[in-house]
mmCIF file of C-alpha atoms and ligand atoms in Angstrom:
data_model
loop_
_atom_site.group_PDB
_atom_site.id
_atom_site.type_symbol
_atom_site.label_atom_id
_atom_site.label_comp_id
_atom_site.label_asym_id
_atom_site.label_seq_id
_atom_site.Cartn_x
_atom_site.Cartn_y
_atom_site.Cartn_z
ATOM 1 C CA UNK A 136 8.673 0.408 19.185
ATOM 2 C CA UNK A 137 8.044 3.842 18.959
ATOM 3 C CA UNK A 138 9.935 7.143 20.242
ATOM 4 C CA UNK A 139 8.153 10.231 21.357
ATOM 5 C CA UNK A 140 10.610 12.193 18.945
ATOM 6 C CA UNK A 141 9.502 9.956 16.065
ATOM 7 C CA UNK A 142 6.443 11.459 16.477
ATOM 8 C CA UNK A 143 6.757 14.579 16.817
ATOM 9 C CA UNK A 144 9.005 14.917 13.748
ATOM 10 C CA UNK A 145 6.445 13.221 12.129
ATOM 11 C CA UNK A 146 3.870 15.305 13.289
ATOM 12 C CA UNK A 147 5.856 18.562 11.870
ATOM 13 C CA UNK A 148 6.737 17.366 8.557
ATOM 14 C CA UNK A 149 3.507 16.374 7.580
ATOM 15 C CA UNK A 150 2.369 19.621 8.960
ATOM 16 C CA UNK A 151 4.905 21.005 6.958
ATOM 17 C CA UNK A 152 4.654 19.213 3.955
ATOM 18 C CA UNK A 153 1.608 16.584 3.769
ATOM 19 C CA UNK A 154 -1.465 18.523 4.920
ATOM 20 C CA UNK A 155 -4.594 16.749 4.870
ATOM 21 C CA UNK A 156 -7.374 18.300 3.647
ATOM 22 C CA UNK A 157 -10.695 17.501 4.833
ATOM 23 C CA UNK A 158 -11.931 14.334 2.808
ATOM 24 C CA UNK A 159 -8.827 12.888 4.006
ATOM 25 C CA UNK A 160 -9.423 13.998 7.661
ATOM 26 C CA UNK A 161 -12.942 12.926 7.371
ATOM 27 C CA UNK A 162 -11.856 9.279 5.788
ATOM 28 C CA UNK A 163 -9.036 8.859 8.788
ATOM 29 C CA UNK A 164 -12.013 9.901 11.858
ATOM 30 C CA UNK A 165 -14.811 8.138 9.489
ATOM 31 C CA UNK A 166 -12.813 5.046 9.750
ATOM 32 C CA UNK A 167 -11.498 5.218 13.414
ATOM 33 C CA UNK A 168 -15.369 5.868 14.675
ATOM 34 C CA UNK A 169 -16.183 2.718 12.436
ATOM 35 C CA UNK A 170 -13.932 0.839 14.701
ATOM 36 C CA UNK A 171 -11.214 0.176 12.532
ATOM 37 C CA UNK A 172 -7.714 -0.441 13.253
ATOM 38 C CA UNK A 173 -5.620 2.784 13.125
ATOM 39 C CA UNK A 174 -3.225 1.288 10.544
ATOM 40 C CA UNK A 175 -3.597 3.257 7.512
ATOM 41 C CA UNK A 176 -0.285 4.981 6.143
ATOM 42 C CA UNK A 177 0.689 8.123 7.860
ATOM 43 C CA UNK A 178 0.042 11.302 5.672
ATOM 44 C CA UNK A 179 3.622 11.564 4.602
ATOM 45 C CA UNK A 180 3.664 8.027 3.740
ATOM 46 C CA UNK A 181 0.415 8.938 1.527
ATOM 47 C CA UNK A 182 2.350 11.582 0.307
ATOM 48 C CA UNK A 183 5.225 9.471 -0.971
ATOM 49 C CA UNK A 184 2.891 7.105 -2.459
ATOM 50 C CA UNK A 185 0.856 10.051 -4.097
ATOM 51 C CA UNK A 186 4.637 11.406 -5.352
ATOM 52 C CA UNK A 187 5.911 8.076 -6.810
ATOM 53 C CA UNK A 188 2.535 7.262 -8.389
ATOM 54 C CA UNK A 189 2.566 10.690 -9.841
ATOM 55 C CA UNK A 190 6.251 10.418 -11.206
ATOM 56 C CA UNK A 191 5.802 7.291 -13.328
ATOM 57 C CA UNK A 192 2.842 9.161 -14.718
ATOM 58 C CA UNK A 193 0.140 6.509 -13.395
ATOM 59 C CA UNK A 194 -3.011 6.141 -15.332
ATOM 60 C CA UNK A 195 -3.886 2.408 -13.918
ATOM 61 C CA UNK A 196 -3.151 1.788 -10.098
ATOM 62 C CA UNK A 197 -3.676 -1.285 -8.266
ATOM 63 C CA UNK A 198 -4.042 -1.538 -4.290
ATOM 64 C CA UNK A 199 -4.118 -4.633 -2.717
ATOM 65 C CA UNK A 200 -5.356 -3.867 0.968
ATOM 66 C CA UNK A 201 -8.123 -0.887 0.822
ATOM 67 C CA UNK A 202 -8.796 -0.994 5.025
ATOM 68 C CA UNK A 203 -10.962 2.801 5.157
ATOM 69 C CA UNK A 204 -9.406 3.793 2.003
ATOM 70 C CA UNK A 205 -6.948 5.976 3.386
ATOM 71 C CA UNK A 206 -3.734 5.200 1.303
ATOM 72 C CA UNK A 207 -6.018 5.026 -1.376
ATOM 73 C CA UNK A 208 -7.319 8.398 -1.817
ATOM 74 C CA UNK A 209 -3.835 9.423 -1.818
ATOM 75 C CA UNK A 210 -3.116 7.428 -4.461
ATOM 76 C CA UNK A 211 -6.195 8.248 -6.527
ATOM 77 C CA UNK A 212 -5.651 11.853 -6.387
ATOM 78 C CA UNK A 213 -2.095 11.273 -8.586
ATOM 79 C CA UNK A 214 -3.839 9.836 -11.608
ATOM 80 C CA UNK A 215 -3.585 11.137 -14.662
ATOM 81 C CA UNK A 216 -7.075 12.056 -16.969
ATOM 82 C CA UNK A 217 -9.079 9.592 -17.058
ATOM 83 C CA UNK A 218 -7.047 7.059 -14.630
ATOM 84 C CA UNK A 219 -8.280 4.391 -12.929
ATOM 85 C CA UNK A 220 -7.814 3.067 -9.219
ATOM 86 C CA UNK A 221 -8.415 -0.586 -8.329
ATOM 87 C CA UNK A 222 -8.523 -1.186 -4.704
ATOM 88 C CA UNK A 223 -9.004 -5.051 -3.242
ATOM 89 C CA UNK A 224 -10.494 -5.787 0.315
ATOM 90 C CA UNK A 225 -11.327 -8.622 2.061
ATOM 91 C CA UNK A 226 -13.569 -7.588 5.189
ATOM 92 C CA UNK A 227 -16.970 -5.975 3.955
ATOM 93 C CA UNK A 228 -17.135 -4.024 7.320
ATOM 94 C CA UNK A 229 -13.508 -2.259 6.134
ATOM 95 C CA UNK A 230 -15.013 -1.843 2.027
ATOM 96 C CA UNK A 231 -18.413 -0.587 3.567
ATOM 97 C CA UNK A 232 -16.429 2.394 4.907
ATOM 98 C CA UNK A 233 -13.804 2.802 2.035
ATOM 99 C CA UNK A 234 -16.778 3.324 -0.401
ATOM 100 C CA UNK A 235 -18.472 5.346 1.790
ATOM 101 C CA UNK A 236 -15.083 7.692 1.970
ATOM 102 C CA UNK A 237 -14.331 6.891 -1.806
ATOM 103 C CA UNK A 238 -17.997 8.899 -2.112
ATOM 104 C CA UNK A 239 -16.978 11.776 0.147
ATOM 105 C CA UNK A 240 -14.100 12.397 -1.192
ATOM 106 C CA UNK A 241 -15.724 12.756 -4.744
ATOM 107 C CA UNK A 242 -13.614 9.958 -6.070
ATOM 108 C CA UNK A 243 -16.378 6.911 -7.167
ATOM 109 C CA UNK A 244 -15.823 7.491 -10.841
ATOM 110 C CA UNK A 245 -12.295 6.629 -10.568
ATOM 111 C CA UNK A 246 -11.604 4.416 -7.814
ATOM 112 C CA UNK A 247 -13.088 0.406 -8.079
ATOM 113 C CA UNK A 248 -13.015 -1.694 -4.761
ATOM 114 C CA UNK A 249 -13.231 -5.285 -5.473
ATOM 115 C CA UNK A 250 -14.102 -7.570 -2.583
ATOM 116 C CA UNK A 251 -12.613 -10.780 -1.591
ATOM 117 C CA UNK A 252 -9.190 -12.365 -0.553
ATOM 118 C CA UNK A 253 -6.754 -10.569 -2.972
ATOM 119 C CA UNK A 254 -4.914 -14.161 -3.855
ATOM 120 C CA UNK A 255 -8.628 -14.918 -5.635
ATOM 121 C CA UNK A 256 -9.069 -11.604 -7.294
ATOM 122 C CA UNK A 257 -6.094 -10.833 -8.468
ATOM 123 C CA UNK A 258 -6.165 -13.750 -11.154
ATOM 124 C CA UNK A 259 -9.143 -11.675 -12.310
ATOM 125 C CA UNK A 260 -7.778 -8.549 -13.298
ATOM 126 C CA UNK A 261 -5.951 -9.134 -16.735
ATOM 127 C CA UNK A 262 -8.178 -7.110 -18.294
ATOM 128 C CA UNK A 263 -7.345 -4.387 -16.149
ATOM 129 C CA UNK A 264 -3.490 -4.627 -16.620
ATOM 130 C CA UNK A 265 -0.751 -3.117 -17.426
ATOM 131 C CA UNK A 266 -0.440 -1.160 -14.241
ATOM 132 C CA UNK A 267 1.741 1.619 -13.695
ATOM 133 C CA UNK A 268 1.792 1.631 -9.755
ATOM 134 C CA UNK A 269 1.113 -1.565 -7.092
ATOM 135 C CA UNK A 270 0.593 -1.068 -3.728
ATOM 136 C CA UNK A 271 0.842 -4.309 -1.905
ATOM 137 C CA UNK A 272 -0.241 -3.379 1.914
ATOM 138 C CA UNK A 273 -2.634 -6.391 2.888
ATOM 139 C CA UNK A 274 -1.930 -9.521 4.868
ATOM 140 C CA UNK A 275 2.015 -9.785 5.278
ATOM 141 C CA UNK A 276 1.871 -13.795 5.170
ATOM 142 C CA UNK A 277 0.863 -13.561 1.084
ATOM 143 C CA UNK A 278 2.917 -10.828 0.025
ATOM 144 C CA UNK A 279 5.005 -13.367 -1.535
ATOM 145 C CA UNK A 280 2.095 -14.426 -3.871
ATOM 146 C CA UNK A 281 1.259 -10.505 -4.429
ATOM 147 C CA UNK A 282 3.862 -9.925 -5.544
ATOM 148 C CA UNK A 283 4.486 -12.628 -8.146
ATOM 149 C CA UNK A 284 0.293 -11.431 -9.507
ATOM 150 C CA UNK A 285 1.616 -7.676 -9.279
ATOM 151 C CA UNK A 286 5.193 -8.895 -11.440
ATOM 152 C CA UNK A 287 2.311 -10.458 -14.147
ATOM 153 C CA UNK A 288 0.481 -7.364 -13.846
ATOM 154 C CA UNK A 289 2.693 -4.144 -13.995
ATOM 155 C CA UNK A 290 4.154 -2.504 -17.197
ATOM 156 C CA UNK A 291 7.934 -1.923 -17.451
ATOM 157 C CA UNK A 292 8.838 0.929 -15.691
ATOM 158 C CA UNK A 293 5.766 0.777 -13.178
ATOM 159 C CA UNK A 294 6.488 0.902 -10.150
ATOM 160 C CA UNK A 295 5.518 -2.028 -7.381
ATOM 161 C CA UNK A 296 5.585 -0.448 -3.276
ATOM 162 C CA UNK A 297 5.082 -3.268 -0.350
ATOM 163 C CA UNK A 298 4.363 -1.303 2.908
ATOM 164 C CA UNK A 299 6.083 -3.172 6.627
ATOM 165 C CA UNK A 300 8.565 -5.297 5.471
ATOM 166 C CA UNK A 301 10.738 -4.022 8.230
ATOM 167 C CA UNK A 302 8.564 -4.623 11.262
ATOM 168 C CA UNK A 303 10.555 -3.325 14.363
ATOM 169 C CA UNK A 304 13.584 -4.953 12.863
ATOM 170 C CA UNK A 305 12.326 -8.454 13.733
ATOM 171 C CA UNK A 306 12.853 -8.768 9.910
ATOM 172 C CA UNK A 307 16.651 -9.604 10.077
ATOM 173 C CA UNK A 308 15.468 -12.684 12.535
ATOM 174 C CA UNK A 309 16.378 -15.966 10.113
ATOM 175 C CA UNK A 310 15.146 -17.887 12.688
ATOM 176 C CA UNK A 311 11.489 -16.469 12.821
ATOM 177 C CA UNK A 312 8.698 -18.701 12.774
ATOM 178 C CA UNK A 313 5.910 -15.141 12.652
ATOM 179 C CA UNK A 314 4.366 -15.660 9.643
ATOM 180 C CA UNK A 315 4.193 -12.171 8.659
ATOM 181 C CA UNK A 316 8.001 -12.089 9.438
ATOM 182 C CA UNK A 317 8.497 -15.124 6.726
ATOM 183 C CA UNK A 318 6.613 -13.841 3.962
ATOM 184 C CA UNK A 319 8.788 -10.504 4.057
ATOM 185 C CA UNK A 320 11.568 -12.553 4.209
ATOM 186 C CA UNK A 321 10.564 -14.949 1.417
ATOM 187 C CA UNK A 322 9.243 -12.276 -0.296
ATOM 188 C CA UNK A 323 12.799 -10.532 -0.407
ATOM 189 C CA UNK A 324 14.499 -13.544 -2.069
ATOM 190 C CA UNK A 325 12.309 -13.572 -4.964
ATOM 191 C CA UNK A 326 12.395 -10.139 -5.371
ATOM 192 C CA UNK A 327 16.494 -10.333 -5.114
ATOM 193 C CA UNK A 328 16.614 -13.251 -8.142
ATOM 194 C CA UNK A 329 13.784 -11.686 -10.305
ATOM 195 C CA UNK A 330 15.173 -10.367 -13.530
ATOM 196 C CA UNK A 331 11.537 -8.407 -14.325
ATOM 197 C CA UNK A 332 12.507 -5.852 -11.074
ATOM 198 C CA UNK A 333 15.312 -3.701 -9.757
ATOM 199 C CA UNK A 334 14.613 -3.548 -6.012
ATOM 200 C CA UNK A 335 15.303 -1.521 -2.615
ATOM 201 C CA UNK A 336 14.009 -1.561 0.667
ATOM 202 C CA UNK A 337 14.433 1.665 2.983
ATOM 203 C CA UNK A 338 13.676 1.639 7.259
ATOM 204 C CA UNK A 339 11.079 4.133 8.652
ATOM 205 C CA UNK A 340 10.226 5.717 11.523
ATOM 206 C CA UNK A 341 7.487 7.897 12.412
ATOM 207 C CA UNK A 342 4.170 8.041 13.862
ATOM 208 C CA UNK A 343 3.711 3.750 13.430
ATOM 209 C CA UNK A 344 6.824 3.274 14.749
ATOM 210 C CA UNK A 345 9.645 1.273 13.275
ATOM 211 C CA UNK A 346 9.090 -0.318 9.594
ATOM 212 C CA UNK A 347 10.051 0.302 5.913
ATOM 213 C CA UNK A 348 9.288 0.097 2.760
ATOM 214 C CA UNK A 349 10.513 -2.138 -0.518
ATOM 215 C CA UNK A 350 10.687 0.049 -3.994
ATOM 216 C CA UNK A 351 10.475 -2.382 -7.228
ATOM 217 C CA UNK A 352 10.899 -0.990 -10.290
ATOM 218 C CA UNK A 353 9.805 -3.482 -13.123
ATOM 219 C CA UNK A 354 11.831 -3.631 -16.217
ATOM 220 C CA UNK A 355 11.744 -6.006 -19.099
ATOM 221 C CA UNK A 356 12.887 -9.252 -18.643
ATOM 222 C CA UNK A 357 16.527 -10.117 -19.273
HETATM 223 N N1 LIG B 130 -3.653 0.496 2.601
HETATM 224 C C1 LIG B 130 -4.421 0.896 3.775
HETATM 225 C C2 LIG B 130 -4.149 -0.011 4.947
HETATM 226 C C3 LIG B 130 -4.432 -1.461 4.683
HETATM 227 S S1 LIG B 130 -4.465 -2.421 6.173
HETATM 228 C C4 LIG B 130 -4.023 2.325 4.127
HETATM 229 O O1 LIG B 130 -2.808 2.581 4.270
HETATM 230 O O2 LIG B 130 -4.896 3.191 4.282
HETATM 231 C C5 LIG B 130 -4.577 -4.023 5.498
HETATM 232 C C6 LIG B 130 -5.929 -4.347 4.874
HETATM 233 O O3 LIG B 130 -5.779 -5.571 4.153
HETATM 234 C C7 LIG B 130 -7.045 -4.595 5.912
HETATM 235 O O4 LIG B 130 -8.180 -3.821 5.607
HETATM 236 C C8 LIG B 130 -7.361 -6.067 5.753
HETATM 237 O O5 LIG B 130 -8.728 -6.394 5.943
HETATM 238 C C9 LIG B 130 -6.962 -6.318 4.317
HETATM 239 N N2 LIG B 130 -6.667 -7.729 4.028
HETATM 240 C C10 LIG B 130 -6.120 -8.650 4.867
HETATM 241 N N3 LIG B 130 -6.030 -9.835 4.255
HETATM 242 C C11 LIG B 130 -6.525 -9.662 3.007
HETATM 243 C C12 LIG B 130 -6.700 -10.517 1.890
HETATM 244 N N4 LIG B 130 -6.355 -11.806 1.936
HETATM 245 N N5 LIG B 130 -7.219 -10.000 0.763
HETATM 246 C C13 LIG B 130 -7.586 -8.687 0.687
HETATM 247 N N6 LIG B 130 -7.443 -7.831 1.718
HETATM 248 C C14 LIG B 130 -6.929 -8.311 2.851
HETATM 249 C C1 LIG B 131 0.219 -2.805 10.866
HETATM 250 C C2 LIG B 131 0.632 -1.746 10.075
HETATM 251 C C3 LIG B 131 0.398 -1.764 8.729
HETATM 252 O O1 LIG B 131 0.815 -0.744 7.921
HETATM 253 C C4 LIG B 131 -0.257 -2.820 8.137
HETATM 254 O O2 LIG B 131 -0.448 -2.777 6.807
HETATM 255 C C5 LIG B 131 -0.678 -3.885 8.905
HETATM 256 C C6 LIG B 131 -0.457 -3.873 10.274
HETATM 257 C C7 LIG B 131 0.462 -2.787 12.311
HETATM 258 O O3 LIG B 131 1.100 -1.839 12.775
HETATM 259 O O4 LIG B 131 0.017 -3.707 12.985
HETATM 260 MG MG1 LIG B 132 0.648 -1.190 5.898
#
């Protein structure tokens, strides 16, 4: 579902407001010539992540779902000195081109791609935790388990982001048997009976159509 008006607005505002320079223009064609899907955040969208990440003062952020590394260079241009960006990816053809971009775009020192499914990784970054910002934007069908690695993993007052848990509306479907459309759905319960977050979810439109995103802020446990 998408409007031509969606678009266009789109188009304007991240004119207006979300410019891309050229690492990120290079990263967004680099990836697209690579062959992969176009499915990366819109620059707005990376704008709002870059915003958020930059207003809880992020030193340590975590991605889970790198694709070209789009999202990601908007997110590692809001750390603070000396922050640190870990990004996890599953298909090597996707990480080949995210490092490749991660390079361009001058950012190696501070951004870490680890590869693998993100349900096996993410046991293995303790070390790496507290985070101050999550971006869970992988495989919809886990983002129940993502989210219960990023609650373990993210400071009080960091901020956790999950990207399409609107999908075209088909969200509000009970009945659903899409798999991506029942992890949102279980993934909302939890997040409505977990003390350790205060959640919201907002719609979008734009460029990718129809979707939203869920806002979790984690505070301590009650
Ligand atoms: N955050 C990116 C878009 C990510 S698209 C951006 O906005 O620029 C989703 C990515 O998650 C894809 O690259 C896909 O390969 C990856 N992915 C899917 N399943 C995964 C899994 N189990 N573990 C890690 N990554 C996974
Ligand atoms: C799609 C969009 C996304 O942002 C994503 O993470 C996965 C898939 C899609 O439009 O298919
Ligand atoms: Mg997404």
């Amino acid at each position: 579902m998408t409007e031509p008006l969606w678009t266009e607005v789109d188009a304007y505002l991240c004119d207006a407001l979300a410019p891309e320079d050229a690492a990120l223009k290079a990263a967004a064609a680099r990836s697209l010539a690579a062959g992969l899907p176009a499915i990366q955040v819109t620059a707005n969208q990376g704008k709002l992540l870059h915003l958020l990440a930059r207003a809880v003062g992020a030193r340590r952020i975590l991605e889970i779902g790198t694709l070209g590394g789009y999202s990601t260079i908007w997110l590692a241009r809001a750390l603070a000195e000396g922050g640190r960006l870990i990004t996890l990816e599953s298909e090597d053809r996707h990480a080949d081109v995210a490092e490749r971009n991660f390079a361009e775009a001058g950012l190696s020192a501070m951004v870490e791609l680890r590869r693998g499914r993100a349900l096996e990784t993410l046991p293995n970054l303790a070390d790496e935790a507290p985070f101050d910002f999550v971006f869970i934007d992988a495989d919809k069908p886990n983002i129940p388990g993502y989210f219960a690695a990023a609650l373990d993993l993210t400071r009080p007052g960091g901020l956790i982001v999950v990207d399409n848990v609107v999908r075209d509306g088909r969200v509000v479907d009970a009945a659903s048997e899409d798999p991506d459309i029942l992890g949102v759905r279980k993934f909302n319960e939890l997040a409505a009976r977990e003390p350790r977050v205060s959640a919201t979810a907002i719609q979008t439109v734009g460029t990718k159509g129809y979707d939203g995103f869920a806002l979790l802020l984690a505070q301590p446990a009650i």
